[in-house]
Coordinates of N, CA, C and O in Angstrom, one line a residue:
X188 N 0.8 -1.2 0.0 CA 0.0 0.0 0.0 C 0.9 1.2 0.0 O 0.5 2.2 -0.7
X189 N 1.9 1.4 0.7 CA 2.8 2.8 1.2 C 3.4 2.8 -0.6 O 3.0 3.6 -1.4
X190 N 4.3 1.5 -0.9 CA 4.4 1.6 -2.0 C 3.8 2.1 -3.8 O 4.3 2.4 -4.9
X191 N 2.4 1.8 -3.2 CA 1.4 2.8 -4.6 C 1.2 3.3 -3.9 O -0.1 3.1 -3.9
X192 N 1.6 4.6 -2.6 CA 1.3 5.8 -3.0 C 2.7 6.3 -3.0 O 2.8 7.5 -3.5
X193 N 3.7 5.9 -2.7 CA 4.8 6.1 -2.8 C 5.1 6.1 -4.4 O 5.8 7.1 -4.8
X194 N 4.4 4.9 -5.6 CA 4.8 5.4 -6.9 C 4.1 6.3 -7.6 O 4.4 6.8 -8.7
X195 N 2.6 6.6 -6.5 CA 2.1 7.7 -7.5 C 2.8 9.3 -7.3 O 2.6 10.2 -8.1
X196 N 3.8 9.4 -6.0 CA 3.9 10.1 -6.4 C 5.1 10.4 -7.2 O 5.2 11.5 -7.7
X197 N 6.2 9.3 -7.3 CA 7.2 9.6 -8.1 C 6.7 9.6 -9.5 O 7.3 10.5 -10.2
X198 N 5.7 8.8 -10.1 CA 5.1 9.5 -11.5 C 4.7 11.0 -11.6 O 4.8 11.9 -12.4
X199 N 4.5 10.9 -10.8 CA 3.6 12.9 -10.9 C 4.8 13.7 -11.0 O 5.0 14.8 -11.6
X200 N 5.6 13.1 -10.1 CA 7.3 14.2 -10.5 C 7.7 14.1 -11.5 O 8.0 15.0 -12.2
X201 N 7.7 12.6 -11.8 CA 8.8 12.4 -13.3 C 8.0 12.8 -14.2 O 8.6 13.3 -15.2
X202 N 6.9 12.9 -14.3 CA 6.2 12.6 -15.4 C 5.4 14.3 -15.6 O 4.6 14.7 -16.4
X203 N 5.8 14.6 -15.0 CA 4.5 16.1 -14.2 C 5.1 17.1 -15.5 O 6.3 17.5 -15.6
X204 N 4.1 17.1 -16.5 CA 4.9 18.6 -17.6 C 3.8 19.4 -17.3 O 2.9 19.3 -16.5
X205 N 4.1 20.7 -18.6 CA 3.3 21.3 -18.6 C 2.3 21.0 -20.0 O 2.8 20.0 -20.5
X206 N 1.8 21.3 -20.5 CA 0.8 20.7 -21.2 C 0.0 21.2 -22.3 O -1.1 21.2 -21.8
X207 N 0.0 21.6 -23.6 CA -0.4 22.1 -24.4 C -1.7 22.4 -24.2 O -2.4 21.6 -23.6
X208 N -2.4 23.4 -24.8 CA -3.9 23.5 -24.7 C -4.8 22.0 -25.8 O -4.9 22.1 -27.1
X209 N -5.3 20.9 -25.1 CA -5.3 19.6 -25.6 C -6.6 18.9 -24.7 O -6.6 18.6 -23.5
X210 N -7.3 18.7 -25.5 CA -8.4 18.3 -24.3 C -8.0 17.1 -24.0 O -8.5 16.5 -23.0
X211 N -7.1 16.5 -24.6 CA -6.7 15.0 -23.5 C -5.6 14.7 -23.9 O -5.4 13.9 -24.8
X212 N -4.6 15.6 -23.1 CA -3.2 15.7 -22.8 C -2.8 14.3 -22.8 O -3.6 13.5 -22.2
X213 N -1.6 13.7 -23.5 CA -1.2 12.5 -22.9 C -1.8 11.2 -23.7 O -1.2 10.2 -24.0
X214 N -3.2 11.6 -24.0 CA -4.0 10.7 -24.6 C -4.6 9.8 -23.4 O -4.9 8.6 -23.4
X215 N -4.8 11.0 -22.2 CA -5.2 10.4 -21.0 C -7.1 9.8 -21.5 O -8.1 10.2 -22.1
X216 N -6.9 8.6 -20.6 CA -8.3 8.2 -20.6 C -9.1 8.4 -19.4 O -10.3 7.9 -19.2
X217 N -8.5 9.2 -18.5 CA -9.3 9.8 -17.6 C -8.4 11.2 -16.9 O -7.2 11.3 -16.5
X218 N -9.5 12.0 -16.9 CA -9.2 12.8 -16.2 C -9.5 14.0 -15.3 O -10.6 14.6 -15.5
X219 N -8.4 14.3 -14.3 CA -9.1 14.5 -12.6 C -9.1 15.9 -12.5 O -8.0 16.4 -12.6
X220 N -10.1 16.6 -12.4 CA -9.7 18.1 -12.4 C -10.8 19.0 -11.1 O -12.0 19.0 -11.2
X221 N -10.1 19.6 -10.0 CA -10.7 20.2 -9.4 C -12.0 20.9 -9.2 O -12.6 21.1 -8.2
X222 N -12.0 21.2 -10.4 CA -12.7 22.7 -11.1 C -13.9 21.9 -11.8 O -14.9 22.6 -12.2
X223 N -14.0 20.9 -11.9 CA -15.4 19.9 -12.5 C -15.0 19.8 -14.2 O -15.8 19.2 -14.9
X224 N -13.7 20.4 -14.8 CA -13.8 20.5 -15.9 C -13.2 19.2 -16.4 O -13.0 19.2 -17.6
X225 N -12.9 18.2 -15.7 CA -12.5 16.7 -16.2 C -13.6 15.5 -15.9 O -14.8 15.8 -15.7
X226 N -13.2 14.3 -15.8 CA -14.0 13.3 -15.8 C -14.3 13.1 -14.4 O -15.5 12.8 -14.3
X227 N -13.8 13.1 -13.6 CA -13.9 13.6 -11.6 C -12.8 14.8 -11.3 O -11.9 15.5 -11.7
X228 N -14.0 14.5 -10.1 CA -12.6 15.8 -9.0 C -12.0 15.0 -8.3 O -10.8 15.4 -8.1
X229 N -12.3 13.8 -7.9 CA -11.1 13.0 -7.3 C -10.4 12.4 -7.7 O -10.6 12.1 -8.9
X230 N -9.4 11.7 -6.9 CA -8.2 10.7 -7.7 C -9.0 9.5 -7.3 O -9.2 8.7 -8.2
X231 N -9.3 9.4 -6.0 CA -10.0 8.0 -5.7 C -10.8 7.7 -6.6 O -10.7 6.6 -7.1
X232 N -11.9 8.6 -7.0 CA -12.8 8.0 -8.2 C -12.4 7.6 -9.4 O -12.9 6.6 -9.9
X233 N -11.4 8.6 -10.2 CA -10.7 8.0 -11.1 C -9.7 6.6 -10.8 O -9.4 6.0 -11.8
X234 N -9.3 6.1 -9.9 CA -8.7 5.0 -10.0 C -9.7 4.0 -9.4 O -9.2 2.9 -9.1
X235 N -10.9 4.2 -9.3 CA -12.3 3.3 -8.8 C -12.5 3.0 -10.3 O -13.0 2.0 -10.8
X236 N -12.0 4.2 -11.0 CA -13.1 3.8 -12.5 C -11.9 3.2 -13.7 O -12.2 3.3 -14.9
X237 N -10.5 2.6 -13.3 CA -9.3 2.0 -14.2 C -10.1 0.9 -14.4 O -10.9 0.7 -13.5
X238 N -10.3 0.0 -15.2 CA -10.8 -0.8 -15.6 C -9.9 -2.4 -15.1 O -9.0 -2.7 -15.8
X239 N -10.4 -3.2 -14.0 CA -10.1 -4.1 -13.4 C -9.2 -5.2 -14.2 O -10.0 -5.7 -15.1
X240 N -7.9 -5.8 -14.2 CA -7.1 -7.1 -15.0 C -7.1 -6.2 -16.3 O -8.1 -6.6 -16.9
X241 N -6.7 -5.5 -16.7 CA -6.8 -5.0 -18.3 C -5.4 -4.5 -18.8 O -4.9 -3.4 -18.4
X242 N -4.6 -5.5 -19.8 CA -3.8 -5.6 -19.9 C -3.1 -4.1 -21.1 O -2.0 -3.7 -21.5
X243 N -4.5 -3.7 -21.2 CA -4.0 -1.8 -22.1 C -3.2 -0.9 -20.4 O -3.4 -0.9 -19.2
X244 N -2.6 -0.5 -21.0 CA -2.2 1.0 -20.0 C -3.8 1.9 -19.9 O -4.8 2.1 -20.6
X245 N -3.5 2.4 -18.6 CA -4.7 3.2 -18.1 C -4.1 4.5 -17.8 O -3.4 4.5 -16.8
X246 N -4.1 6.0 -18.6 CA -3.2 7.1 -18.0 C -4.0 8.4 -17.3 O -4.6 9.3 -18.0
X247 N -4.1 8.5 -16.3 CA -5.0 9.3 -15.5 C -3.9 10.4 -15.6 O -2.7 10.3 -15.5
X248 N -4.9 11.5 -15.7 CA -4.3 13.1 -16.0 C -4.7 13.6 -15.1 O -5.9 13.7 -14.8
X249 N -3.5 14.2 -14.3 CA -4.2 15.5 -13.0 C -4.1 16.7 -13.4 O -3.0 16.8 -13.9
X250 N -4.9 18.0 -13.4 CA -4.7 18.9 -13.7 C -4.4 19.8 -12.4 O -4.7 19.8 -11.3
X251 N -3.7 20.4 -13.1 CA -3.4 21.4 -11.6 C -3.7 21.9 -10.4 O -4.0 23.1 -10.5
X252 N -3.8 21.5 -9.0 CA -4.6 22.0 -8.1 C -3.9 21.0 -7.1 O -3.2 20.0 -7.4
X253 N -4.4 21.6 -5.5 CA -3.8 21.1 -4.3 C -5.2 19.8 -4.2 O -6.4 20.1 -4.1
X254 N -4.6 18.9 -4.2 CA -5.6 17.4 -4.0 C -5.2 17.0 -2.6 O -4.3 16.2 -2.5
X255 N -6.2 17.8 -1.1 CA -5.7 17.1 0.0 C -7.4 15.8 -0.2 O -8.6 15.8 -0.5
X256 N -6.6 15.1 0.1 CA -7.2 13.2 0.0 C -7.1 12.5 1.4 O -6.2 12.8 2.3
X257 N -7.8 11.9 1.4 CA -7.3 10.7 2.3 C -6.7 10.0 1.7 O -6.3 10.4 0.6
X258 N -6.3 8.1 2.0 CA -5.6 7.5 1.7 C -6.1 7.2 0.1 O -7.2 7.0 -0.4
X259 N -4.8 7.2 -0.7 CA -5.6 6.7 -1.8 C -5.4 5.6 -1.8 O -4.2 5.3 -1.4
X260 N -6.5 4.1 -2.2 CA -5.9 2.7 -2.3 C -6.3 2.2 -3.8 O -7.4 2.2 -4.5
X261 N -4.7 1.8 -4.2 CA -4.8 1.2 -5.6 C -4.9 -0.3 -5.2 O -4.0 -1.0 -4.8
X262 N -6.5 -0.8 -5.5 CA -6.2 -2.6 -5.8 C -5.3 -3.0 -6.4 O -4.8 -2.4 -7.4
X263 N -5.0 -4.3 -6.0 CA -4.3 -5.1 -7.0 C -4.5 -5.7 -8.2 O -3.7 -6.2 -8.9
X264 N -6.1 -5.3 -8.5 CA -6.8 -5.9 -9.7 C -6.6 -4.6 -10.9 O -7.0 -4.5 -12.1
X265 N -6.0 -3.7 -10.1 CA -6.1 -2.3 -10.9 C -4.6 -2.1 -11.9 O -3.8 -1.1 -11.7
X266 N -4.4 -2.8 -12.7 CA -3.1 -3.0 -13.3 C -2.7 -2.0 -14.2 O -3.7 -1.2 -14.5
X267 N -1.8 -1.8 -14.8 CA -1.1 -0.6 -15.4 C -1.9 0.3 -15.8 O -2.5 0.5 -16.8
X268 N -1.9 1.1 -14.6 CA -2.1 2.3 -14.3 C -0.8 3.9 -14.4 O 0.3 3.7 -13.8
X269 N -1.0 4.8 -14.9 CA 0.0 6.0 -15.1 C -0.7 7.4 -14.8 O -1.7 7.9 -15.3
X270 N 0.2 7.7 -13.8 CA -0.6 9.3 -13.3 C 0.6 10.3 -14.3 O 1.8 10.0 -14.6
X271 N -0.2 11.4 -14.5 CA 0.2 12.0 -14.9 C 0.2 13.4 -14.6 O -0.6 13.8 -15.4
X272 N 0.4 14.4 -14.0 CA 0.3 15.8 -13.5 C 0.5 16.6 -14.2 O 1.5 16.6 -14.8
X273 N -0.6 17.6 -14.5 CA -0.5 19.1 -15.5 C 1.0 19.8 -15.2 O 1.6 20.3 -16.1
X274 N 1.3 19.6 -14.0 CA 2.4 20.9 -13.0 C 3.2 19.9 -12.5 O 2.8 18.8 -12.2
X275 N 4.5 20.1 -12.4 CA 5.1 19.6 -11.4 C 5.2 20.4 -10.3 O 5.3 19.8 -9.2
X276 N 5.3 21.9 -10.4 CA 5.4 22.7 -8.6 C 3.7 22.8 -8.8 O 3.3 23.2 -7.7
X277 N 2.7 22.6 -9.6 CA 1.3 23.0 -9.3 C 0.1 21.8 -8.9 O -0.9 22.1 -8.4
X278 N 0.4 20.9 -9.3 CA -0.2 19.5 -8.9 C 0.3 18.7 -7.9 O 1.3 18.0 -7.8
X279 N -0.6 19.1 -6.8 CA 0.1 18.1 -5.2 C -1.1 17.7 -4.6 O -2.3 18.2 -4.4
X280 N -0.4 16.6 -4.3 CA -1.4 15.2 -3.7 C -0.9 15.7 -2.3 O 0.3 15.7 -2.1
X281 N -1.8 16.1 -1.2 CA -1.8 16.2 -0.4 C -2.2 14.9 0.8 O -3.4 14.5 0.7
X282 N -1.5 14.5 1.6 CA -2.5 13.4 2.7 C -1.7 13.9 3.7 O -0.5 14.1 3.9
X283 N -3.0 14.2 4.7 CA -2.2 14.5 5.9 C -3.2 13.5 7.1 O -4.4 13.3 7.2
X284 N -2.0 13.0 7.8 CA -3.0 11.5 9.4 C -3.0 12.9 10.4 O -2.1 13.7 10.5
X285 N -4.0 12.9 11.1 CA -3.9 13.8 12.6 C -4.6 12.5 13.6 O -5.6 11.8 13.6
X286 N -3.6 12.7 14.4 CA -4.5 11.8 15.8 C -4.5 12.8 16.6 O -3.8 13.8 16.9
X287 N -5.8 12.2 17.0 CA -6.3 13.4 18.3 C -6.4 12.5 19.2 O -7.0 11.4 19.1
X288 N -5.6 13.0 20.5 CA -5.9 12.1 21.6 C -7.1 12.8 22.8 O -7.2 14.0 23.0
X289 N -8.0 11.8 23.3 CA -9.4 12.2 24.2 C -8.7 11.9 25.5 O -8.2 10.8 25.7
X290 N -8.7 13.1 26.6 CA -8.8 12.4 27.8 C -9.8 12.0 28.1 O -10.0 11.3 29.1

């Protein structure tokens, strides 16, 4: 698990350009945009919607914006999968844990 969120985010670094005016950058087949102007606003729902054992590449496109999430969980049935980020300083996957302790 630490591991796919750990590779989503080294794709979004490596991979993070900037992006021609292109309604589907990449030749993404889905994509996540804050602003309602893509296929979801979240990442969870775009990787709910990668299509299960499918031996095509799946390339999910982030468009620019602060994405605070909770945990994202990629199944194991969710196979090649590619994130892609509009920004590399403008596209960030935010997760933040808080424990609150009750006396």
């Amino acid at each position: 698990m630490r591991s796919n969120i750990l590779l989503l985010f080294i794709l979004i670094s490596w991979l993070g350009m900037n992006s021609n005016a292109q309604s589907r950058p990449y030749n993404a087949d889905i994509i996540v945009a804050l602003d309602g102007s893509g296929d979801f606003i979240k990442i969870q729902d775009a990787i709910n919607a990668v299509p299960s054992n499918s031996d095509r590449r799946t390339i999910i496109y982030l468009k620019r914006g602060l994405y605070n999430t909770e945990k994202l969980i990629i199944p194991a049935d969710k196979k090649n999968v590619t994130f892609i980020g509009e920004s590399r300083d403008e596209t960030i996957i935010s997760y933040h844990i808080t424990t609150v302790l009750v006396d």
